[in-house]
Short mmCIF file of C-alpha atoms in Angstrom, two decimals:
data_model
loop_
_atom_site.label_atom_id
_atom_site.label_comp_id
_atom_site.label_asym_id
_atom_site.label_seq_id
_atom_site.Cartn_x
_atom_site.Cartn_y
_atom_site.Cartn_z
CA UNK U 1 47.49 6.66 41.57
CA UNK U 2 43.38 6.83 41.36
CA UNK U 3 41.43 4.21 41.08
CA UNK U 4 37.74 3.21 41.44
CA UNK U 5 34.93 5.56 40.89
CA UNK U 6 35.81 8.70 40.75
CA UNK U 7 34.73 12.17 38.69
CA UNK U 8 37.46 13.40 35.98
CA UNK U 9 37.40 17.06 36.55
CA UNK U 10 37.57 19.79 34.30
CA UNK U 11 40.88 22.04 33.98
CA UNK U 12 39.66 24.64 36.25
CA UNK U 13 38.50 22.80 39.12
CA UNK U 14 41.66 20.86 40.00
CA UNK U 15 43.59 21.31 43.10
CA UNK U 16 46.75 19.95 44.36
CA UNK U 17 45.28 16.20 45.10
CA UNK U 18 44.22 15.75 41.68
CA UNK U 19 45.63 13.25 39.37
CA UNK U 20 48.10 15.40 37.02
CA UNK U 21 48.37 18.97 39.04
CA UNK U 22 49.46 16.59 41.93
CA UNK U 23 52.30 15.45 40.37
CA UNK U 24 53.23 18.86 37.88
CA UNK U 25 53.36 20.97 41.68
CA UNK U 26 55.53 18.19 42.54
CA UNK U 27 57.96 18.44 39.94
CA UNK U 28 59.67 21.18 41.46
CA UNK U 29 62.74 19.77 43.80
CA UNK U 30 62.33 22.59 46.27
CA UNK U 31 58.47 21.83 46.87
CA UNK U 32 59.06 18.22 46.85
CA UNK U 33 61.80 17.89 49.33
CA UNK U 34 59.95 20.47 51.68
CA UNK U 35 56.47 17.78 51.35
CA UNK U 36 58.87 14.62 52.01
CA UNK U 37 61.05 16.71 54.83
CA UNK U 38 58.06 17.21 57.01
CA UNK U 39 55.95 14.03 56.19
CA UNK U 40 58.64 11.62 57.31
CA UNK U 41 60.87 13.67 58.94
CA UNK U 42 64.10 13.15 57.10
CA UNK U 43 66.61 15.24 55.68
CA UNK U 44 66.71 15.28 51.80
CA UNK U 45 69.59 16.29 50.11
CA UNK U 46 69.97 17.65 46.54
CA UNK U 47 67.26 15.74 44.75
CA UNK U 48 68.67 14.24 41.83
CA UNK U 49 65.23 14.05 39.87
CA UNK U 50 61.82 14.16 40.56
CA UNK U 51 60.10 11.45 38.50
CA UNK U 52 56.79 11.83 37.49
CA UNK U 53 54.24 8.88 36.86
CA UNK U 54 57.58 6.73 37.16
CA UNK U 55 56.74 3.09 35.53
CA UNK U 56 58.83 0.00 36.51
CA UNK U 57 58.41 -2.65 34.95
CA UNK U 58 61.69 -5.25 34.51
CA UNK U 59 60.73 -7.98 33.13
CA UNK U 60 58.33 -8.29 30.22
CA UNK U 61 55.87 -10.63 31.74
CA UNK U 62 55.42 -9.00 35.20
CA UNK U 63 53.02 -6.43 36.14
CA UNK U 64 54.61 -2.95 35.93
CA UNK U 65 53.90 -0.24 38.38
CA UNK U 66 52.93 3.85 38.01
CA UNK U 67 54.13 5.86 40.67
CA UNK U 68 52.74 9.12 41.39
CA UNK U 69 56.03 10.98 42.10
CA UNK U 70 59.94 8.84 42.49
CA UNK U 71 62.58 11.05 44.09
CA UNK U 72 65.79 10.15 44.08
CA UNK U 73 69.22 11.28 46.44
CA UNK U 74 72.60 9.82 46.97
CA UNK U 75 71.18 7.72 49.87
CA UNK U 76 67.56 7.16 49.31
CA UNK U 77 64.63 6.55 46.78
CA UNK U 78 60.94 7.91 48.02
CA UNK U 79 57.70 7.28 46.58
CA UNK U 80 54.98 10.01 46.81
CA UNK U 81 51.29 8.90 46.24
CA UNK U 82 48.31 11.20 46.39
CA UNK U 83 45.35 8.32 46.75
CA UNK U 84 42.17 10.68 46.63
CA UNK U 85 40.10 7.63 46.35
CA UNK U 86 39.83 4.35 48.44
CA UNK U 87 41.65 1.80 46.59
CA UNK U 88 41.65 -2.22 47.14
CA UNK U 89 44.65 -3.86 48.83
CA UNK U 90 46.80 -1.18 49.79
CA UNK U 91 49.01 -3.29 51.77
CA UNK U 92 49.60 -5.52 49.34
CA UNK U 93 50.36 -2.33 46.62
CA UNK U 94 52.93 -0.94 48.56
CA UNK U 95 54.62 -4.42 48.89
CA UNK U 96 54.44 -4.66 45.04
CA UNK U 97 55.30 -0.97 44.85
CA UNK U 98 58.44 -1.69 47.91
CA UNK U 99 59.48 -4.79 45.07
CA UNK U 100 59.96 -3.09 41.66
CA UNK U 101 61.79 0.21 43.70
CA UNK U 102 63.85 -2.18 44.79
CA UNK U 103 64.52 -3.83 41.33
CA UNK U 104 64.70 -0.58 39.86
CA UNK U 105 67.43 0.57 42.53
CA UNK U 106 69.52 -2.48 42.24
CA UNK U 107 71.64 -2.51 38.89
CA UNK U 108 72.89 -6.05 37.24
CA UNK U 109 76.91 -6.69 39.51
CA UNK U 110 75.91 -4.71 42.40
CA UNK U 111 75.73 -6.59 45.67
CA UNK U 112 72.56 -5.96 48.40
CA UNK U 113 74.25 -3.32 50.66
CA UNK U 114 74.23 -1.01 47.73
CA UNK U 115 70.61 -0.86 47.97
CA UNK U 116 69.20 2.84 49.11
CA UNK U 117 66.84 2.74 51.82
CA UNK U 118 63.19 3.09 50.48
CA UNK U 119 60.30 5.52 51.48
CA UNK U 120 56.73 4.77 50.45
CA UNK U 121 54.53 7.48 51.36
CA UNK U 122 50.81 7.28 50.90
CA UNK U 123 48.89 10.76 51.54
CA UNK U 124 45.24 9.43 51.84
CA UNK U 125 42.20 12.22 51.97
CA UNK U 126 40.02 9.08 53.76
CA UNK U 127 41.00 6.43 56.35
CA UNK U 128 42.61 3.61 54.68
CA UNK U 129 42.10 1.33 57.64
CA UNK U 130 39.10 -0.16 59.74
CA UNK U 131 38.77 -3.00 62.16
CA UNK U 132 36.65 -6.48 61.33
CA UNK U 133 33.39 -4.09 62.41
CA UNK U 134 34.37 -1.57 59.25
CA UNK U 135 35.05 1.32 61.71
CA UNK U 136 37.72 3.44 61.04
CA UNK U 137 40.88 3.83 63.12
CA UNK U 138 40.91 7.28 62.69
CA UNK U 139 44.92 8.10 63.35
CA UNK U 140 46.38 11.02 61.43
CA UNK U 141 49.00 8.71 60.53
CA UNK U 142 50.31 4.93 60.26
CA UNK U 143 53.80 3.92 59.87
CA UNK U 144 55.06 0.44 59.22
CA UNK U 145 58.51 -0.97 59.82
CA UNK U 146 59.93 -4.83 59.97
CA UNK U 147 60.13 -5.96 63.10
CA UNK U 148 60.73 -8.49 64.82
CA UNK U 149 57.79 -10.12 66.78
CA UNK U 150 59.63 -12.13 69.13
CA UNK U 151 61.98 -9.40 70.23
CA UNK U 152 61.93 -5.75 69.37
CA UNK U 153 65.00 -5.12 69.97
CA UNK U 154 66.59 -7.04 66.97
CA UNK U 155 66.81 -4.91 63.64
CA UNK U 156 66.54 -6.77 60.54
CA UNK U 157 67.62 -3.67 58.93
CA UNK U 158 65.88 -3.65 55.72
CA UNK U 159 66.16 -0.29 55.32
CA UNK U 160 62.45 0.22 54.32
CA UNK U 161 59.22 2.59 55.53
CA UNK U 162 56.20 2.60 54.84
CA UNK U 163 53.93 5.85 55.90
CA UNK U 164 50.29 6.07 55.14
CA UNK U 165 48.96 9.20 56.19
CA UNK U 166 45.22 9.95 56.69
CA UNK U 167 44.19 13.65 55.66
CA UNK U 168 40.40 13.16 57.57
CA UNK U 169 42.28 13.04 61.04
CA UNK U 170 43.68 16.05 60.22
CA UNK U 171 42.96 17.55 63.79
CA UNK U 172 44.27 14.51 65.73
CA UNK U 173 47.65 15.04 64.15
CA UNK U 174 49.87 16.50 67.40
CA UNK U 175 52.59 17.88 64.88
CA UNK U 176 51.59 21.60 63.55
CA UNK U 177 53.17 21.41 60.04
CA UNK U 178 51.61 18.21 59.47
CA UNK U 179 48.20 19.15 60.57
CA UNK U 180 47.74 22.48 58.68
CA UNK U 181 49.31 20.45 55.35
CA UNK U 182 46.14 17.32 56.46
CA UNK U 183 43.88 20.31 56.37
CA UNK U 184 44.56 21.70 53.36
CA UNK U 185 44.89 18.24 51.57
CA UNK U 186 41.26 17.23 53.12
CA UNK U 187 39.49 20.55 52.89
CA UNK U 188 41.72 22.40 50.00
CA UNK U 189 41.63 25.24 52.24
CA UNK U 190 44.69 27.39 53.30
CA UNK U 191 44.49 28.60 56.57
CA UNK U 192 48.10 30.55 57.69
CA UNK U 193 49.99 27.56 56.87
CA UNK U 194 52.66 28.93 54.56
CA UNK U 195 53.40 25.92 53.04
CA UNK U 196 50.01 25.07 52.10
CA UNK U 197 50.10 28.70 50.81
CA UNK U 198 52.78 28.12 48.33
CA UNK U 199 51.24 24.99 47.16
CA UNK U 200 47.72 26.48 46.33
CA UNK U 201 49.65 29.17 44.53
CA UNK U 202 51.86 26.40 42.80
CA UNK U 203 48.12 24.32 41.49
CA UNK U 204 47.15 28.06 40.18
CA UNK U 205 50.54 29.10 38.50
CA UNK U 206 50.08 25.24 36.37
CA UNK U 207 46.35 26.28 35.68
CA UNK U 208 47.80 29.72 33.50
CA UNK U 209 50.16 27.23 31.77
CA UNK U 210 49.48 26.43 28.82
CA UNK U 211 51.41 23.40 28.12
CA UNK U 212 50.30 22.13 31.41
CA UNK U 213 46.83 22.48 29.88
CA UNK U 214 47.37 20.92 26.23
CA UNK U 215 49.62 17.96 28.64
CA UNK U 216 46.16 17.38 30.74
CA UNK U 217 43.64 17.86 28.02
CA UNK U 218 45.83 14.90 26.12
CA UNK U 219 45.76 12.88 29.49
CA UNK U 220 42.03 13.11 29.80
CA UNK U 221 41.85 11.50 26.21
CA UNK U 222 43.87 9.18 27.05
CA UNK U 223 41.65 8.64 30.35
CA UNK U 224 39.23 7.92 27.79
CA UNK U 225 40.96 5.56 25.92
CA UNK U 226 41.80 3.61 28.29
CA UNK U 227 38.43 3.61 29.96
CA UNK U 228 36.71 2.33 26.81
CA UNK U 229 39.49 -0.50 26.84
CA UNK U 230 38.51 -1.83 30.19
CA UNK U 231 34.94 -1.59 29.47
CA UNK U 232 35.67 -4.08 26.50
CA UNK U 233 37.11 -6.13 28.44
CA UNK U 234 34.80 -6.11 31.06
CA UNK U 235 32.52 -7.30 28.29
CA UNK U 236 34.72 -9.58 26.57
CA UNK U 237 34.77 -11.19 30.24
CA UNK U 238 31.09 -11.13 30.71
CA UNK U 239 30.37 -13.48 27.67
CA UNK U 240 33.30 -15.74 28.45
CA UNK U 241 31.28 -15.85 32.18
CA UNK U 242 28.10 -16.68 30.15
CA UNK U 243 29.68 -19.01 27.95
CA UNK U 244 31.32 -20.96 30.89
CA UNK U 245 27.69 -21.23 32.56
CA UNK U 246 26.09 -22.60 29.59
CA UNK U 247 28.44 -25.41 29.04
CA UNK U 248 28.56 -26.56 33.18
CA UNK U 249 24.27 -26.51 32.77
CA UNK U 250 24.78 -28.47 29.79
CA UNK U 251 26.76 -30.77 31.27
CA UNK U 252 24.56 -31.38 34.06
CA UNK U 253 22.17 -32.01 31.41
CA UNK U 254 23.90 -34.61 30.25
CA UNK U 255 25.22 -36.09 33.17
CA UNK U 256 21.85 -36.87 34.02
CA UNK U 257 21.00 -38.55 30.52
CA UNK U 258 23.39 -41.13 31.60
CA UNK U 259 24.49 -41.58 27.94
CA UNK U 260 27.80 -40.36 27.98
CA UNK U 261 31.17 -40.73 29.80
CA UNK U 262 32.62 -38.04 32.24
CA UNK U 263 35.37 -37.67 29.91
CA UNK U 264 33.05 -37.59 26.62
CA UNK U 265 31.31 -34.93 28.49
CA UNK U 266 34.38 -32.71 29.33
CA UNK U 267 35.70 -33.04 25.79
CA UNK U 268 32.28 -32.31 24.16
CA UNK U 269 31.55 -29.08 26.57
CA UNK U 270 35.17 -27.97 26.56
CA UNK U 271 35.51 -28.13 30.16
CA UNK U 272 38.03 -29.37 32.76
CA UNK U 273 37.65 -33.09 33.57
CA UNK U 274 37.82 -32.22 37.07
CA UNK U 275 35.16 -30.17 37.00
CA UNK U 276 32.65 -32.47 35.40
CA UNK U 277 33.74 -34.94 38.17
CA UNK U 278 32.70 -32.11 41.04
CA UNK U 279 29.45 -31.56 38.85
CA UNK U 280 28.77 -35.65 39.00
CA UNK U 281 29.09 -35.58 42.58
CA UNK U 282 27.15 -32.80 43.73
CA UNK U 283 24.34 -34.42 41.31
CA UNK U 284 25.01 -37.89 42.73
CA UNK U 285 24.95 -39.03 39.61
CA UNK U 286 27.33 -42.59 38.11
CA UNK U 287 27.73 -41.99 34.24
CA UNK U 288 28.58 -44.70 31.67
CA UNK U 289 32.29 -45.44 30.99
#
């Protein structure tokens, strides 16, 4: 899932971390178990499906979710996300992200223990994490799990894991497999890996496929759609900013006029009572009643 700035390349130039050939490579079962089999070092049977750009969303008034790549087996749901750019809040998006799988997994009459246990992996080209001082960590890789602080020895058992990998740490990372497929994800280079092989040729198999191409040409307009959306209402929120400003200085206008009532004031400037109060105050100023 990209977000933030970020350059929309042109069909040729993609590799495997890009938004679109990220997920098409990963639409084969085969690749996509191998990726999840050595990233969190689980056994994945038969993949039922490999979903691509998944969206939850269960109820009409909550905010729905796009995930990269949802795999699905008889035991556990995992989702894959390429994040190529720094994104805000990451710990609180894979709580969100943890919520809806778990929504998603659990159908109306079934009871909690026939929840699957629940992967959410997070394969970062930049450090996601720094201290108070902004300096990176720098660990290959960060893995979260409940537990418990007063004991470590109790299990909760929730059945959850969270693993945020960080490609720039790439040589830190003491397991092999792992850090030739860091490498490649942080330099796009091959090396011997032969996994990393198989993916490069995967990205340039998608790039002679046509549909593929016609699929991502009508993604990047929709890109662009959507981009001109936000930038409207960026705008739209801009002049509801200005608006708001002009009626508090008018009110402090009038607050100092002493002609009118705090309430008469709100009413007239269509702003919350409490907030001509907190304007009266900080102006030490008594209006008429």
């Amino acid at each position: 899932m990209q977000e933030n700035t970020y350059h929309r390349k042109s069909f040729d130039e993609l590799t495997f971390t890009d938004d679109g050939m990220f997920q098409a490579v990963l639409s084969d079962p085969k690749i996509a178990a191998e990726l999840v089999e050595r990233l969190l070092h689980i056994r994945v049977k038969k993949i039922e499906y490999p979903e691509l750009e998944k969206v939850i969303a269960p109820y009409y008034s909550s905010k729905g979710v796009r995930l990269d790549v949802y795999l699905r087996d008889s035991e556990k749901v995992i989702d894959v996300e390429m994040q190529s750019y720094p994104q805000e809040a990451l710990g609180l998006r894979t709580r969100y992200y943890q919520s809806m799988m778990d929504a998603d997994s659990l159908l109306k009459g079934q009871d909690y223990p026939d929840l699957p246990a629940s992967y959410i992996l997070f394969i970062c080209k930049t450090d996601p994490f720094a201290d108070e001082a902004e300096k990176k960590y720098g660990l290959p890789c960060y893995t979260f799990q409940t537990v418990c602080m007063e004991n470590d020895n109790v299990k909760i058992d929730d059945k959850t894991l969270k693993v945020i990998y960080n490609a720039s740490a790439y040589d830190k990372a003491e397991d092999e497999k792992i850090r030739a497929f860091l490498r490649f994800i942080h330099t796009n280079s091959i090396g011997e890996d032969d996994f990393s092989r198989r993916l490069s040729n995967a990205v340039e198999r998608m790039k002679e496929n046509e549909k593929f191409r016609r699929d991502y040409a009508a993604m990047n307009l929709h890109d662009r759609d959507i981009q001109r959306i936000t930038r409207r209402e960026a705008l739209a929120e801009g002049m509801a900013k200005g608006q708001q400003q002009k009626a508090i200085e008018a009110a402090e206008n009038l607050l100092r006029m002493n002609i009118l009532s705090i309430e008469q004031i709100a009413q007239a400037q269509g702003l919350p009572l409490t907030k001509v109060q907190e304007l009266s105050e900080r102006l030490c100023v008594n209006p008429s009643s």
